[in-house]
Each structure stands twice: as C-alpha cells, then as structure tokens.
Amino acid sequence: MRVGSPQHRDLFCRTFIETHVAFEPEHLPWPELDEVNLRRLRAFPFWRYARSIEQRAGRMVTAFAQTVDDSVIREAVALQGTEETRHGRLMEHAIERYGIDAPPLTIADAPVSPEEFAIFGFGECTDSFVGFGAIALARQKGILPADLLDVFEGVMYEEARHIVFFMNWWRYEEARAGRGSFGTHALKALGYHARAAMGTITGATDLPPMPALDDPELSEIVKGVTPVMFLQAALAENRRMLARLDPELIKPVIMPTIATALLIGIRMLPPRKDTALPLSSSKGQDDGDLGEARDAA
Ligand SMILES: [Fe+2]
Ligand SMILES: [Fe+2]
C-alpha cells in the first residue's frame, strides 16, 4: 500500500469508522466506590481541565470536519468530533456521579484549519502517551479500582484510534502534496510537537494554574513513582494499544522514541550513592529496564 494512495485513505478512514463503538457515557459500567477510592478520585486536580479540553476538542474537530472536501475523510473526522464531544460528556458524567468538585472552566476555542488540526493531532500524540502511562501505573499501583480504570481505558483506546487516524491523515496529505521524505517528516513532526506544547503553555496563561495534589496518602504513592517506572509503563501500554489497530497503518513514533532514549539515558547515569543497590540486584534491574527499552525501540 502506497502512502497517499486511495487505498491508504480507505484503510485509515475505514479502520477508524469500523472500530467506533456506540455507547452513552451514563450507561458505562461505572463502579460504586468506597470512601478511600472516592477520596482519591476527588483529590486529583485535573477534572475541570480535562472536561474543558475534551469539550473544546469536540467543537474544534467537528468544525474542522465541515471544511474537509473529501467525503470519506470528512466522515471519519466528523466521527472523531463526535467521540471528542462524548469524552467531554463522559468527564461531565464522572464529575457528577462521584461528586467531584470541578467548577466549569472556559477555554477559548482553537482556530479551525488543516494546520491547527495538525498541531492538535501531534498534541494528542503527546497527551495520549502520557495518559497511557498514567492509567497503566494507576492499575499497577492499585491507586484506583480496576473496574473504574477499565472505563477510562476505553477512552484511551479511542485516543489511540485518534492518533493513528491523525498520523495517517497527515502523511496522506503530505504525500498528496508531494512533500517530504522520512527525515523531513520526522523533523516536521518534532516541530509540530513543539508547537503543540507551546500552545498548551501559552493556552495555560488564560487558565488558573492546576493546583498541586492535596492528599497526603495519594501524594505518598505518587512520590514513589520514578521516571523509569513511568516511561516503562507508558511504552508498554502504548505498544499494547497501538497493536490493536491494523498493522498496515502508520503509527506515531516520536513519543515512544523520546521515551526510549530517556529510559536508556537514565539507565546510563551513575547510580546515586544513597539509593545504590548491591551489585547483583542492581545489575538484574538494569538488564530488565534496558530490555524493555530495547523491546520498545
Ligand atoms: Fe478526547
Ligand atoms: Fe482525541
């Protein structure tokens, strides 16, 4: 299959549309939570930000779909807009159901153009990678119950579909315009990642700063998470999520590559004296982590 061909377009649009799951957020299997888990869930400070960001994504992607000439791509982008809007409703439902204090937050709408959709798409690649790691770690550490994390994993799978659809759309449009080789694509993609990050940073100046985690028990658990643990969890979950989608599709590589390089870099640092392990156990751990990194590469 040639990138930029009608077969490529049909594959990335059809895969996206066929893997869409119809559901209403209020009908998902939300578990009853005990006092400890309710307190932990309410303590996370990101709810009002996540709801507003999803709502804005829904408006932006839906508006962008209406500007797309190709009817096959338009249908898929419109479906992504529907899913983003549903993410906003899902966040709203979780906030109401579990009594989370998350007053409404207004974020200005993003402009609508192919360029802005590209910046948004690369931003989603970063956010999804971080989200994969966060959900996987919450599961590993037992921070929240598995049945609640299953609900949020469903959201993350939709985000995995979004970033794979986006990456194929971007490469399709680049190929159709006769732009780029592998090296220039990687450089351009890095530029978009940077612009997405800058947008997040500049957008954040309009927003109240996110408060710190205000729960001693939860803070203690979070403090026990090292960068290596996070990177390994994110890489493994990224691999698992993306493997669920057609192997012929182009998959995002920038975040996994950066994470793998960081993991190798961290492992090359000399051990801190106060945390150095005896040689035998330290070696075993190093081998395992680098093995993960090599797998992920
Ligand atoms: Fe979303
Ligand atoms: Fe998304």
PDB file of N, CA and C in Angstrom, residues 222-273:
ATOM      1  N   VAL A 222       2.223   8.673  44.806  1.00  0.00           N
ATOM      2  CA  VAL A 222       2.720   9.287  43.560  1.00  0.00           C
ATOM      3  C   VAL A 222       4.222   9.549  43.664  1.00  0.00           C
ATOM      4  N   LYS A 223       4.670   9.959  44.862  1.00  0.00           N
ATOM      5  CA  LYS A 223       6.107  10.226  45.043  1.00  0.00           C
ATOM      6  C   LYS A 223       6.944   8.972  44.837  1.00  0.00           C
ATOM      7  N   GLY A 224       6.337   7.812  45.074  1.00  0.00           N
ATOM      8  CA  GLY A 224       7.061   6.541  44.912  1.00  0.00           C
ATOM      9  C   GLY A 224       7.214   6.126  43.460  1.00  0.00           C
ATOM     10  N   VAL A 225       6.612   6.883  42.533  1.00  0.00           N
ATOM     11  CA  VAL A 225       6.711   6.545  41.105  1.00  0.00           C
ATOM     12  C   VAL A 225       7.941   7.233  40.511  1.00  0.00           C
ATOM     13  N   THR A 226       8.878   6.443  40.010  1.00  0.00           N
ATOM     14  CA  THR A 226      10.097   7.022  39.430  1.00  0.00           C
ATOM     15  C   THR A 226       9.879   7.284  37.925  1.00  0.00           C
ATOM     16  N   PRO A 227      10.721   8.149  37.321  1.00  0.00           N
ATOM     17  CA  PRO A 227      10.623   8.350  35.866  1.00  0.00           C
ATOM     18  C   PRO A 227      10.745   7.046  35.086  1.00  0.00           C
ATOM     19  N   VAL A 228      11.612   6.140  35.564  1.00  0.00           N
ATOM     20  CA  VAL A 228      11.794   4.862  34.856  1.00  0.00           C
ATOM     21  C   VAL A 228      10.480   4.065  34.874  1.00  0.00           C
ATOM     22  N   MET A 229       9.834   4.015  36.046  1.00  0.00           N
ATOM     23  CA  MET A 229       8.556   3.293  36.142  1.00  0.00           C
ATOM     24  C   MET A 229       7.546   3.880  35.161  1.00  0.00           C
ATOM     25  N   PHE A 230       7.488   5.221  35.132  1.00  0.00           N
ATOM     26  CA  PHE A 230       6.503   5.869  34.266  1.00  0.00           C
ATOM     27  C   PHE A 230       6.793   5.589  32.794  1.00  0.00           C
ATOM     28  N   LEU A 231       8.051   5.752  32.398  1.00  0.00           N
ATOM     29  CA  LEU A 231       8.412   5.559  30.985  1.00  0.00           C
ATOM     30  C   LEU A 231       8.161   4.116  30.552  1.00  0.00           C
ATOM     31  N   GLN A 232       8.506   3.181  31.415  1.00  0.00           N
ATOM     32  CA  GLN A 232       8.276   1.772  31.068  1.00  0.00           C
ATOM     33  C   GLN A 232       6.790   1.479  30.914  1.00  0.00           C
ATOM     34  N   ALA A 233       5.999   2.004  31.860  1.00  0.00           N
ATOM     35  CA  ALA A 233       4.551   1.757  31.805  1.00  0.00           C
ATOM     36  C   ALA A 233       3.960   2.369  30.539  1.00  0.00           C
ATOM     37  N   ALA A 234       4.382   3.600  30.206  1.00  0.00           N
ATOM     38  CA  ALA A 234       3.826   4.285  29.036  1.00  0.00           C
ATOM     39  C   ALA A 234       4.225   3.562  27.748  1.00  0.00           C
ATOM     40  N   LEU A 235       5.485   3.134  27.673  1.00  0.00           N
ATOM     41  CA  LEU A 235       5.935   2.425  26.464  1.00  0.00           C
ATOM     42  C   LEU A 235       5.185   1.112  26.273  1.00  0.00           C
ATOM     43  N   ALA A 236       5.039   0.373  27.353  1.00  0.00           N
ATOM     44  CA  ALA A 236       4.362  -0.931  27.249  1.00  0.00           C
ATOM     45  C   ALA A 236       2.893  -0.743  26.868  1.00  0.00           C
ATOM     46  N   GLU A 237       2.243   0.228  27.479  1.00  0.00           N
ATOM     47  CA  GLU A 237       0.821   0.450  27.200  1.00  0.00           C
ATOM     48  C   GLU A 237       0.626   1.007  25.789  1.00  0.00           C
ATOM     49  N   ASN A 238       1.540   1.884  25.370  1.00  0.00           N
ATOM     50  CA  ASN A 238       1.495   2.430  24.012  1.00  0.00           C
ATOM     51  C   ASN A 238       1.579   1.295  22.985  1.00  0.00           C
ATOM     52  N   ARG A 239       2.502   0.389  23.246  1.00  0.00           N
ATOM     53  CA  ARG A 239       2.685  -0.751  22.336  1.00  0.00           C
ATOM     54  C   ARG A 239       1.414  -1.602  22.285  1.00  0.00           C
ATOM     55  N   ARG A 240       0.857  -1.863  23.470  1.00  0.00           N
ATOM     56  CA  ARG A 240      -0.332  -2.727  23.551  1.00  0.00           C
ATOM     57  C   ARG A 240      -1.526  -2.078  22.846  1.00  0.00           C
ATOM     58  N   MET A 241      -1.721  -0.790  23.077  1.00  0.00           N
ATOM     59  CA  MET A 241      -2.864  -0.088  22.482  1.00  0.00           C
ATOM     60  C   MET A 241      -2.749  -0.024  20.959  1.00  0.00           C
ATOM     61  N   LEU A 242      -1.565   0.358  20.474  1.00  0.00           N
ATOM     62  CA  LEU A 242      -1.409   0.547  19.028  1.00  0.00           C
ATOM     63  C   LEU A 242      -1.424  -0.787  18.282  1.00  0.00           C
ATOM     64  N   ALA A 243      -1.039  -1.865  18.986  1.00  0.00           N
ATOM     65  CA  ALA A 243      -1.053  -3.187  18.350  1.00  0.00           C
ATOM     66  C   ALA A 243      -2.484  -3.649  18.057  1.00  0.00           C
ATOM     67  N   ARG A 244      -3.460  -3.003  18.679  1.00  0.00           N
ATOM     68  CA  ARG A 244      -4.856  -3.399  18.443  1.00  0.00           C
ATOM     69  C   ARG A 244      -5.366  -2.876  17.094  1.00  0.00           C
ATOM     70  N   LEU A 245      -4.589  -1.998  16.466  1.00  0.00           N
ATOM     71  CA  LEU A 245      -5.035  -1.410  15.190  1.00  0.00           C
ATOM     72  C   LEU A 245      -4.233  -1.996  14.026  1.00  0.00           C
ATOM     73  N   ASP A 246      -4.846  -1.989  12.846  1.00  0.00           N
ATOM     74  CA  ASP A 246      -4.291  -2.629  11.645  1.00  0.00           C
ATOM     75  C   ASP A 246      -2.773  -2.387  11.496  1.00  0.00           C
ATOM     76  N   PRO A 247      -1.976  -3.468  11.362  1.00  0.00           N
ATOM     77  CA  PRO A 247      -0.519  -3.295  11.273  1.00  0.00           C
ATOM     78  C   PRO A 247      -0.069  -2.522  10.035  1.00  0.00           C
ATOM     79  N   GLU A 248      -0.930  -2.414   9.037  1.00  0.00           N
ATOM     80  CA  GLU A 248      -0.541  -1.662   7.824  1.00  0.00           C
ATOM     81  C   GLU A 248      -0.589  -0.154   8.036  1.00  0.00           C
ATOM     82  N   LEU A 249      -1.263   0.278   9.093  1.00  0.00           N
ATOM     83  CA  LEU A 249      -1.384   1.725   9.338  1.00  0.00           C
ATOM     84  C   LEU A 249      -0.084   2.286   9.907  1.00  0.00           C
ATOM     85  N   ILE A 250       0.174   3.571   9.625  1.00  0.00           N
ATOM     86  CA  ILE A 250       1.342   4.250  10.199  1.00  0.00           C
ATOM     87  C   ILE A 250       1.013   4.550  11.661  1.00  0.00           C
ATOM     88  N   LYS A 251       1.970   4.267  12.555  1.00  0.00           N
ATOM     89  CA  LYS A 251       1.763   4.515  13.980  1.00  0.00           C
ATOM     90  C   LYS A 251       2.668   5.672  14.432  1.00  0.00           C
ATOM     91  N   PRO A 252       2.216   6.458  15.402  1.00  0.00           N
ATOM     92  CA  PRO A 252       3.082   7.549  15.904  1.00  0.00           C
ATOM     93  C   PRO A 252       4.361   6.989  16.529  1.00  0.00           C
ATOM     94  N   VAL A 253       5.503   7.605  16.222  1.00  0.00           N
ATOM     95  CA  VAL A 253       6.775   7.081  16.740  1.00  0.00           C
ATOM     96  C   VAL A 253       7.568   8.095  17.577  1.00  0.00           C
ATOM     97  N   ILE A 254       7.210   9.379  17.482  1.00  0.00           N
ATOM     98  CA  ILE A 254       8.065  10.381  18.152  1.00  0.00           C
ATOM     99  C   ILE A 254       8.091  10.164  19.669  1.00  0.00           C
ATOM    100  N   MET A 255       6.925  10.064  20.306  1.00  0.00           N
ATOM    101  CA  MET A 255       6.910   9.932  21.775  1.00  0.00           C
ATOM    102  C   MET A 255       7.575   8.631  22.239  1.00  0.00           C
ATOM    103  N   PRO A 256       7.258   7.467  21.619  1.00  0.00           N
ATOM    104  CA  PRO A 256       7.960   6.253  22.053  1.00  0.00           C
ATOM    105  C   PRO A 256       9.469   6.349  21.868  1.00  0.00           C
ATOM    106  N   THR A 257       9.914   7.029  20.792  1.00  0.00           N
ATOM    107  CA  THR A 257      11.363   7.148  20.571  1.00  0.00           C
ATOM    108  C   THR A 257      11.998   8.023  21.642  1.00  0.00           C
ATOM    109  N   ILE A 258      11.346   9.151  21.952  1.00  0.00           N
ATOM    110  CA  ILE A 258      11.881  10.039  23.003  1.00  0.00           C
ATOM    111  C   ILE A 258      11.914   9.295  24.337  1.00  0.00           C
ATOM    112  N   ALA A 259      10.827   8.575  24.637  1.00  0.00           N
ATOM    113  CA  ALA A 259      10.757   7.864  25.922  1.00  0.00           C
ATOM    114  C   ALA A 259      11.825   6.785  26.015  1.00  0.00           C
ATOM    115  N   THR A 260      12.049   6.083  24.912  1.00  0.00           N
ATOM    116  CA  THR A 260      13.068   5.026  24.916  1.00  0.00           C
ATOM    117  C   THR A 260      14.454   5.630  25.111  1.00  0.00           C
ATOM    118  N   ALA A 261      14.711   6.760  24.438  1.00  0.00           N
ATOM    119  CA  ALA A 261      16.017   7.420  24.587  1.00  0.00           C
ATOM    120  C   ALA A 261      16.202   7.887  26.035  1.00  0.00           C
ATOM    121  N   LEU A 262      15.141   8.436  26.625  1.00  0.00           N
ATOM    122  CA  LEU A 262      15.232   8.886  28.017  1.00  0.00           C
ATOM    123  C   LEU A 262      15.523   7.715  28.953  1.00  0.00           C
ATOM    124  N   LEU A 263      14.830   6.615  28.691  1.00  0.00           N
ATOM    125  CA  LEU A 263      14.998   5.432  29.546  1.00  0.00           C
ATOM    126  C   LEU A 263      16.443   4.928  29.473  1.00  0.00           C
ATOM    127  N   ILE A 264      16.976   4.875  28.272  1.00  0.00           N
ATOM    128  CA  ILE A 264      18.373   4.426  28.114  1.00  0.00           C
ATOM    129  C   ILE A 264      19.315   5.436  28.782  1.00  0.00           C
ATOM    130  N   GLY A 265      19.023   6.741  28.589  1.00  0.00           N
ATOM    131  CA  GLY A 265      19.857   7.789  29.197  1.00  0.00           C
ATOM    132  C   GLY A 265      19.851   7.694  30.717  1.00  0.00           C
ATOM    133  N   ILE A 266      18.675   7.492  31.295  1.00  0.00           N
ATOM    134  CA  ILE A 266      18.577   7.394  32.764  1.00  0.00           C
ATOM    135  C   ILE A 266      19.378   6.194  33.258  1.00  0.00           C
ATOM    136  N   ARG A 267      19.291   5.100  32.522  1.00  0.00           N
ATOM    137  CA  ARG A 267      19.992   3.890  32.939  1.00  0.00           C
ATOM    138  C   ARG A 267      21.508   4.026  32.810  1.00  0.00           C
ATOM    139  N   MET A 268      21.956   4.978  31.974  1.00  0.00           N
ATOM    140  CA  MET A 268      23.402   5.177  31.819  1.00  0.00           C
ATOM    141  C   MET A 268      23.963   6.100  32.899  1.00  0.00           C
ATOM    142  N   LEU A 269      23.070   6.767  33.644  1.00  0.00           N
ATOM    143  CA  LEU A 269      23.559   7.649  34.714  1.00  0.00           C
ATOM    144  C   LEU A 269      24.176   6.799  35.811  1.00  0.00           C
ATOM    145  N   PRO A 270      25.211   7.320  36.479  1.00  0.00           N
ATOM    146  CA  PRO A 270      25.761   6.556  37.603  1.00  0.00           C
ATOM    147  C   PRO A 270      24.719   6.468  38.715  1.00  0.00           C
ATOM    148  N   PRO A 271      24.628   5.331  39.425  1.00  0.00           N
ATOM    149  CA  PRO A 271      23.626   5.220  40.489  1.00  0.00           C
ATOM    150  C   PRO A 271      23.909   6.227  41.599  1.00  0.00           C
ATOM    151  N   ARG A 272      22.822   6.785  42.173  1.00  0.00           N
ATOM    152  CA  ARG A 272      23.000   7.697  43.310  1.00  0.00           C
ATOM    153  C   ARG A 272      23.472   6.886  44.502  1.00  0.00           C
ATOM    154  N   LYS A 273      24.466   7.478  45.241  1.00  0.00           N
ATOM    155  CA  LYS A 273      25.078   6.727  46.348  1.00  0.00           C
ATOM    156  C   LYS A 273      24.041   6.284  47.369  1.00  0.00           C
TER     157      LYS A 273
END
